[in-house]
Amino acid sequence: MSSIVIIGAQWGDEGKGKIVDYLAEGADQVVRFQGGNNAGHTLVVGGQKTVLHLVPSGALHPGVRCLIGNGVVVDPEVLLQEIEALRARGFLKDDSDLLVSDRAHVIFPYHKKMDQLREERRGKGKIGTTGRGIGPAYEDKAARMGIRIGELVESDLLKKRLEEVVPEKNLQFEKILNGSPFSVKELFQRYSEIGSCLKKYVGDVSRALYEARCHGKKILYEGAQGTALDVDHGTYPYVTSSNTVAGAVCAGSGVGPSAIDRVIGVTKAYTTRVGSGPFPTEETGEIGRRLQEGGGEFGATTGRPRRCGWLDLPLLKQSIRLSGINGLVITKLDILSALPTLNLCVAYRFRGGRYAEVPSALAPLEECQPEYETLPGWKENISDVRRLDQLPNAARKYLERIEKETGVPIDLVSVGPGREDNIIIRHPFS
Ligand code: GDP
Ligand code: IMO
Ligand code: MG
């Protein structure tokens, strides 16, 4: 197995960063292929916490190359800060440790402003975005009004493109959004400087990946967000603005489907969601509070409290189908310790009907009642467990039930935030 995709199988924050960091030990390259700095991926190594928003989660392994594919939208200021912080700690030492696609699109301040103003205008119906300008940057890409990294790093090109794009943006701000205009001159000054700092990292990611694969290199593709936030298949419009399914690896990094050997879906042992939108198994009472406090469920990007609830198997099965997931990673099993009983959602009930699949329309998902199967809990702290047979019987039964219902084997169970806090059942690279 040389090329593995790691994606979130819920609404994001499943623990992808931790898993990618652990698996990166055996990898040569780690690639981000969609999203931007709406992502917040937490790595805990030797007790030290690192949160990465744009740089792939292989960065803490010297010798592992990090690549940012064309499908990512890059806030160059955030990228530069992240690189500098990592370099100050002795990581990303060589310029060749990071490669950013010249085709990736740039997030400018007007994208962030637009994101924020739109949310304000939506009022109660707001999406609850991260406010990082992700949606407006993808809009510009599709509208052929985007500015790419390859243009950011060539000052004459940057100037020309800003002159073409910014006047139209300003019209939108002045006439529709009630915002103040942006100055081409100021944007150019600030961004040409950032561009010149980033230039040494910019190149052709698709080509680099092709060559790496020809040389038998091991590659990890690191998803951001989760399948239920996919712009096509998620809970639209309460979604992010990119495709988060495994298929996005191909368009977002410039490789063909035959270049992918395995797809691993990461899911928490329960469910969380940040931002607005339907969440059938949400628990707003005592259980929700216990999961939130016990799991430290506060966003790694915005610090917002995450909504919490039981594991939703129809949602997980949908992710498995959409991304061709053939191995599962279950994270945060340790957080379920000491709950007397555990609920697993096996179907939705809506207006007298029973649905084992996620409906594509929003209303049934908003109004449905989850149908639960109740399993016994366990009392023991399992954070130090490293073998499946050392888990309490009830924890093993819980995992077995997930495997049976989904038909997909569990490769790894995570029982703590640290890099090594894992029960390995089948190593994905084996
Ligand atoms: P990502 O966006 O999918 O990378 O996930 P986040 O980093 O946003 O959120 C996952 C949170 O759970 C982080 O704080 C991790 O350190 C933490 N975490 C990951 N796996 C485990 C686990 O198995 N147990 C516990 N207790 N924490 C975990
Ligand atoms: P990681 O990679 C959880 C959510 C936002 C909002 C919706 C749209 O850390 O799992 P956006 O800013 O993308 O336009 O917001 O998507 N969202 C995430 N939720 N984890 C993430 O990333 C997210 N990235 C975006 O909260 O509901
Ligand atoms: Mg996160």
XYZ file of C-alpha atoms and ligand atoms in Angstrom:
486
model
C 0.000 0.000 0.000
C 1.817 3.111 -1.074
C -0.810 5.845 -1.434
C -3.380 6.207 1.314
C -6.137 8.768 1.695
C -7.106 9.802 5.228
C -10.435 11.629 5.375
C -12.965 12.703 7.955
C -16.146 10.621 7.914
C -18.319 13.057 9.910
C -18.545 16.871 10.196
C -14.811 17.457 10.663
C -12.523 17.413 13.716
C -12.481 13.632 13.817
C -8.793 13.572 14.720
C -7.384 13.408 11.184
C -4.303 15.435 12.112
C -3.365 13.073 14.928
C -3.760 10.020 12.705
C -1.865 11.530 9.760
C 0.966 12.550 12.103
C 1.129 8.999 13.476
C 1.100 7.381 10.027
C 3.568 9.923 8.610
C 6.296 8.032 10.489
C 6.140 5.465 7.689
C 5.463 7.887 4.826
C 7.602 9.951 2.457
C 5.102 12.648 1.577
C 1.911 14.144 3.031
C -0.456 16.084 0.793
C -3.342 18.484 1.486
C -5.733 18.562 -1.465
C -8.775 20.709 -0.502
C -10.019 23.264 2.015
C -7.815 25.912 3.521
C -7.149 27.319 6.949
C -10.711 26.590 7.995
C -9.022 23.333 9.005
C -7.422 22.992 12.426
C -5.500 19.749 12.832
C -4.126 19.008 16.302
C -0.949 17.004 16.829
C 0.302 16.104 20.288
C 3.871 14.843 20.386
C 5.766 14.337 23.625
C 3.035 16.290 25.415
C 3.500 19.329 23.143
C 0.475 20.469 21.162
C 0.766 21.809 17.603
C -2.241 23.010 15.609
C -1.768 23.082 11.839
C -4.150 24.929 9.537
C -2.436 24.703 6.153
C 0.857 22.860 6.405
C 0.179 19.108 6.138
C 0.401 17.017 9.311
C 3.662 15.368 8.256
C 5.584 18.508 9.234
C 6.804 17.177 12.586
C 8.676 14.324 10.906
C 12.033 15.426 9.523
C 12.493 13.985 6.044
C 8.779 13.829 5.249
C 7.886 16.192 2.429
C 4.719 18.297 2.794
C 2.748 19.250 -0.293
C -0.175 21.649 -0.720
C -2.161 20.737 -3.815
C -3.957 22.914 -6.336
C -7.336 22.187 -4.707
C -6.412 24.042 -1.528
C -7.230 27.733 -1.062
C -4.226 29.351 0.567
C -4.181 32.365 2.857
C -0.540 33.282 2.227
C -0.199 35.271 5.435
C -1.334 32.300 7.518
C 0.884 29.948 5.541
C 3.923 32.125 6.072
C 3.272 32.401 9.815
C 2.831 28.661 10.070
C 6.071 27.985 8.176
C 7.970 30.457 10.344
C 6.617 28.971 13.578
C 7.582 25.461 12.442
C 11.033 26.567 11.275
C 11.663 28.268 14.609
C 11.128 24.851 16.215
C 13.559 23.142 13.803
C 11.011 21.711 11.360
C 10.751 22.339 7.585
C 14.489 23.032 7.609
C 15.066 22.600 3.877
C 13.154 24.591 1.306
C 12.321 21.315 -0.426
C 10.454 20.078 2.686
C 7.399 22.044 1.515
C 5.941 22.356 -1.961
C 2.926 24.553 -2.702
C 1.095 24.188 -5.991
C 1.365 27.196 -8.289
C -2.235 26.411 -9.270
C -3.663 26.760 -5.755
C -5.871 29.822 -5.296
C -5.054 32.674 -2.942
C -7.304 33.990 -0.174
C -7.131 37.792 0.022
C -8.551 40.104 2.721
C -11.560 40.852 0.509
C -12.508 37.155 0.648
C -12.457 37.181 4.433
C -14.437 40.415 4.547
C -17.013 39.018 2.160
C -17.323 35.824 4.219
C -17.976 37.886 7.366
C -20.412 40.350 5.754
C -22.401 37.540 4.131
C -22.734 35.767 7.464
C -23.944 38.991 9.088
C -26.527 39.455 6.347
C -27.786 35.892 6.800
C -28.486 36.619 10.455
C -30.228 33.650 12.075
C -29.777 31.553 8.953
C -26.010 31.901 8.998
C -23.861 28.923 8.052
C -21.520 29.466 10.968
C -18.445 29.565 8.736
C -14.961 29.890 10.145
C -14.796 33.396 8.640
C -11.550 32.564 6.865
C -12.738 33.555 3.380
C -12.917 29.969 2.151
C -16.274 30.177 0.335
C -15.588 33.476 -1.463
C -12.161 32.230 -2.591
C -13.665 29.088 -4.121
C -16.382 31.237 -5.711
C -13.735 33.345 -7.426
C -11.943 30.244 -8.620
C -15.129 28.937 -10.270
C -15.953 32.400 -11.627
C -12.438 32.594 -13.159
C -11.731 35.639 -11.030
C -9.274 33.963 -8.702
C -5.606 34.784 -8.325
C -3.320 31.785 -8.120
C -0.163 31.198 -6.088
C 1.849 31.219 -9.331
C 0.653 34.794 -9.863
C 1.110 35.848 -6.242
C 4.821 35.112 -6.413
C 5.448 37.092 -9.651
C 4.981 40.735 -8.715
C 4.216 42.006 -12.243
C 1.555 39.324 -12.644
C 0.134 40.011 -9.190
C -0.259 43.695 -9.944
C -2.014 43.032 -13.223
C -4.393 40.505 -11.687
C -5.256 42.709 -8.690
C -6.009 45.569 -11.087
C -8.377 43.283 -13.009
C -10.143 41.760 -10.022
C -10.317 44.292 -7.190
C -12.490 46.971 -8.908
C -15.276 44.419 -9.381
C -14.926 43.275 -5.775
C -15.174 46.888 -4.657
C -18.388 47.353 -6.600
C -19.848 44.398 -4.733
C -18.739 45.815 -1.395
C -20.065 49.298 -2.085
C -23.314 48.478 -3.874
C -24.431 45.288 -2.152
C -22.608 44.489 1.050
C -22.257 47.912 2.588
C -18.543 47.484 3.077
C -15.558 49.695 2.354
C -13.460 49.234 -0.793
C -9.970 47.727 -0.930
C -6.965 49.567 -2.334
C -5.080 47.780 -5.116
C -1.933 49.634 -4.106
C -2.067 48.494 -0.488
C -2.953 44.932 -1.396
C -0.108 44.842 -3.887
C 2.441 46.152 -1.388
C 1.499 43.692 1.310
C 1.025 40.654 -0.883
C 3.995 41.050 -3.227
C 6.192 40.943 -0.140
C 4.533 37.775 1.152
C 4.722 36.324 -2.366
C 8.461 36.864 -2.547
C 8.910 35.032 0.800
C 6.857 32.071 -0.422
C 8.333 31.820 -3.918
C 10.944 29.207 -3.019
C 8.217 26.783 -1.964
C 6.131 27.058 -5.132
C 6.064 24.463 -7.910
C 4.166 21.732 -9.724
C 2.643 19.389 -7.122
C 1.031 17.042 -9.643
C 4.385 16.411 -11.292
C 6.154 15.936 -7.973
C 3.557 13.352 -6.945
C 3.848 11.515 -10.248
C 7.598 11.258 -9.836
C 7.285 10.229 -6.189
C 4.898 7.435 -7.105
C 7.158 6.261 -9.946
C 9.932 5.959 -7.349
C 7.716 3.886 -5.034
C 7.360 6.614 -2.398
C 4.707 6.265 0.282
C 2.175 9.061 0.096
C -0.534 10.149 2.540
C -3.347 12.380 1.326
C -4.731 14.374 4.251
C -8.356 15.450 4.051
C -9.694 18.543 5.734
C -13.248 18.940 7.117
C -15.400 15.813 6.751
C -17.660 14.055 4.261
C -20.843 15.515 5.763
C -19.461 18.998 4.995
C -18.893 18.158 1.297
C -20.352 20.872 -0.941
C -22.238 18.296 -3.053
C -22.917 15.418 -0.692
C -23.064 17.133 2.690
C -25.889 18.859 4.526
C -26.151 21.673 1.951
C -26.162 24.651 2.429
C -24.608 23.983 5.837
C -21.402 22.743 4.282
C -17.964 23.988 3.362
C -17.196 25.111 -0.187
C -15.024 22.244 -1.384
C -15.466 18.557 -2.091
C -14.247 16.724 0.967
C -14.862 13.180 -0.280
C -11.872 10.989 -1.168
C -12.478 11.555 -4.885
C -11.353 15.157 -4.385
C -7.776 13.910 -3.961
C -7.524 13.442 -7.712
C -8.656 16.862 -8.915
C -7.182 18.600 -5.885
C -3.655 17.326 -6.245
C -3.422 16.280 -9.881
C -3.295 12.490 -9.652
C -5.518 9.881 -11.287
C -7.856 7.535 -9.375
C -5.521 4.611 -10.099
C -2.883 6.330 -7.955
C -4.875 5.657 -4.779
C -4.469 2.339 -3.009
C -6.539 2.702 0.107
C -9.073 5.029 1.725
C -9.189 5.354 5.511
C -12.154 7.097 7.118
C -11.614 8.693 10.508
C -14.599 8.904 12.834
C -14.967 9.799 16.462
C -16.620 7.184 18.682
C -19.387 9.796 19.013
C -20.291 12.808 16.834
C -19.491 16.523 16.910
C -20.322 19.452 14.695
C -19.244 23.127 14.718
C -21.432 25.721 13.043
C -25.073 25.522 11.998
C -27.011 22.750 10.305
C -28.862 19.541 11.063
C -27.402 17.081 13.543
C -29.918 14.292 14.257
C -28.038 12.675 17.175
C -27.167 15.947 18.927
C -27.463 15.851 22.728
C -28.116 19.275 24.198
C -28.440 18.094 27.823
C -26.226 16.300 30.316
C -24.757 13.768 27.848
C -23.809 16.528 25.402
C -22.158 18.467 28.185
C -20.197 15.416 29.355
C -18.947 14.694 25.850
C -18.019 18.337 25.300
C -16.150 18.693 28.570
C -14.613 15.220 28.584
C -13.566 15.450 24.940
C -12.364 19.052 25.146
C -14.696 19.771 22.266
C -13.766 23.327 21.353
C -12.778 24.212 17.784
C -9.054 24.097 16.934
C -9.524 27.007 14.483
C -12.130 29.302 16.030
C -12.335 28.044 19.631
C -16.115 27.695 19.278
C -17.751 24.976 21.403
C -18.528 21.913 19.314
C -22.038 20.500 19.412
C -21.902 16.883 20.633
C -24.018 13.749 20.320
C -24.093 9.994 19.741
C -22.463 8.141 16.867
C -24.637 8.298 13.755
C -24.248 5.095 11.745
C -26.371 6.108 8.713
C -24.084 9.160 8.374
C -20.974 6.998 8.710
C -22.296 4.511 6.173
C -22.988 7.343 3.770
C -19.371 8.496 4.104
C -18.161 4.956 3.480
C -20.201 4.794 0.295
C -19.244 8.263 -0.953
C -15.521 7.848 -0.430
C -15.041 4.126 -0.913
C -13.679 3.890 2.628
C -12.132 0.458 3.164
C -10.628 0.943 6.597
C -11.902 2.792 9.655
C -10.094 4.653 12.386
C -12.150 5.231 15.542
C -10.877 8.112 17.675
C -11.676 9.317 21.174
C -12.997 5.978 22.408
C -11.475 6.980 25.769
C -14.014 9.798 26.092
C -16.911 7.312 26.306
C -15.514 5.711 29.487
C -17.820 6.053 32.503
C -20.999 6.661 30.537
C -23.414 4.039 31.911
C -24.940 3.195 28.529
C -24.128 4.163 24.960
C -26.532 4.922 22.166
C -25.795 4.077 18.539
C -28.079 5.621 15.924
C -29.063 2.940 13.421
C -31.800 4.751 11.486
C -33.910 7.915 11.370
C -37.652 8.126 11.996
C -39.475 10.788 10.016
C -43.254 11.298 9.674
C -44.033 7.636 10.301
C -41.287 6.303 8.022
C -37.972 4.640 8.906
C -34.861 5.624 6.984
C -31.565 3.789 7.218
C -29.936 6.230 4.760
C -29.223 9.940 5.008
C -31.849 11.854 2.999
C -30.553 14.395 0.488
C -33.120 17.029 1.501
C -32.517 19.072 4.603
C -36.001 19.024 6.191
C -36.156 15.287 7.032
C -32.689 15.493 8.562
C -33.713 18.509 10.617
C -36.972 17.004 11.818
C -36.173 13.304 12.151
C -35.836 11.356 15.397
C -32.853 9.043 15.668
C -33.589 5.380 16.303
C -31.094 4.128 18.860
C -29.682 0.800 19.824
C -28.462 0.953 23.426
C -25.270 -0.813 24.441
C -23.668 -1.184 27.865
C -20.884 1.239 28.727
C -17.664 0.587 30.680
C -16.120 2.273 33.685
C -12.415 1.676 33.168
C -10.036 4.360 31.937
C -8.731 2.953 28.641
C -6.135 5.627 27.785
C -3.219 3.263 28.421
C -4.631 0.323 26.517
C -2.547 -0.634 23.471
C -4.063 -3.993 22.534
C -7.602 -4.773 21.515
C -7.851 -7.720 23.904
C -7.017 -5.423 26.845
C -10.126 -3.314 26.245
C -13.136 -3.873 28.506
C -15.604 -6.291 27.006
C -18.223 -3.551 26.507
C -15.758 -1.377 24.557
C -14.913 -4.300 22.258
C -18.624 -4.994 21.750
C -19.181 -1.332 20.865
C -16.451 -1.517 18.201
C -17.726 -4.859 16.901
C -21.207 -3.386 16.494
C -19.783 -0.526 14.381
C -17.853 -2.968 12.196
C -20.880 -5.218 11.758
C -23.230 -2.386 10.850
C -20.807 -0.719 8.409
C -19.158 -3.827 6.997
C -15.798 -2.062 7.129
C -12.906 -3.258 9.311
C -11.471 -1.025 12.009
C -7.729 -0.609 11.425
C -6.883 1.563 14.381
C -8.512 2.777 17.589
C -7.276 5.990 19.162
C -7.520 6.286 22.945
C -5.776 9.592 23.606
C -4.534 12.745 21.861
C -0.847 11.722 21.876
C 0.868 10.349 18.778
C 1.319 6.911 20.334
C -2.058 6.594 22.092
C -3.281 3.964 19.667
C -4.469 0.402 19.409
C -3.204 -0.804 16.043
C -5.295 -3.594 14.587
C -3.975 -3.496 11.015
C -1.374 -0.922 10.074
C -2.670 0.919 6.982
C 0.741 0.795 5.254
C 1.086 -2.988 5.784
P -8.951 17.173 12.958
O -9.412 18.505 12.484
O -9.723 16.045 12.363
O -7.469 16.976 12.823
O -9.270 17.130 14.537
P -9.016 18.325 15.593
O -7.572 18.410 15.862
O -9.720 19.556 15.170
O -9.829 17.780 16.831
C -9.551 16.551 17.423
C -9.232 16.791 18.907
O -9.252 15.560 19.608
C -7.833 17.333 19.138
O -7.851 18.135 20.287
C -6.991 16.089 19.367
O -5.815 16.334 20.117
C -7.963 15.239 20.121
N -7.839 13.776 19.924
C -7.620 13.089 18.779
N -7.722 11.769 19.009
C -8.016 11.622 20.319
C -8.302 10.490 21.139
O -8.317 9.354 20.713
N -8.601 10.739 22.448
C -8.625 12.010 22.967
N -8.929 12.156 24.243
N -8.370 13.089 22.216
C -8.090 12.897 20.902
P -11.066 20.256 10.110
O -10.166 19.996 8.926
C -15.058 21.261 11.544
C -17.384 24.078 9.135
C -17.676 25.433 9.726
C -19.011 25.726 9.087
C -18.870 25.141 7.691
C -18.496 26.168 6.625
O -10.376 20.824 11.285
O -11.879 19.031 10.405
P -16.211 27.387 6.045
O -15.363 28.318 6.865
O -15.494 26.155 5.590
O -16.919 28.094 4.925
O -17.379 26.933 7.060
O -17.846 24.161 7.795
N -15.947 23.697 9.082
C -15.392 22.789 9.887
N -15.898 22.105 10.940
N -13.790 21.046 11.145
C -13.263 21.701 10.093
O -12.044 21.421 9.601
C -14.061 22.664 9.437
N -13.857 23.498 8.398
C -15.031 24.114 8.182
O -17.739 25.374 11.132
O -20.027 24.985 9.757
Mg -10.150 20.325 13.248
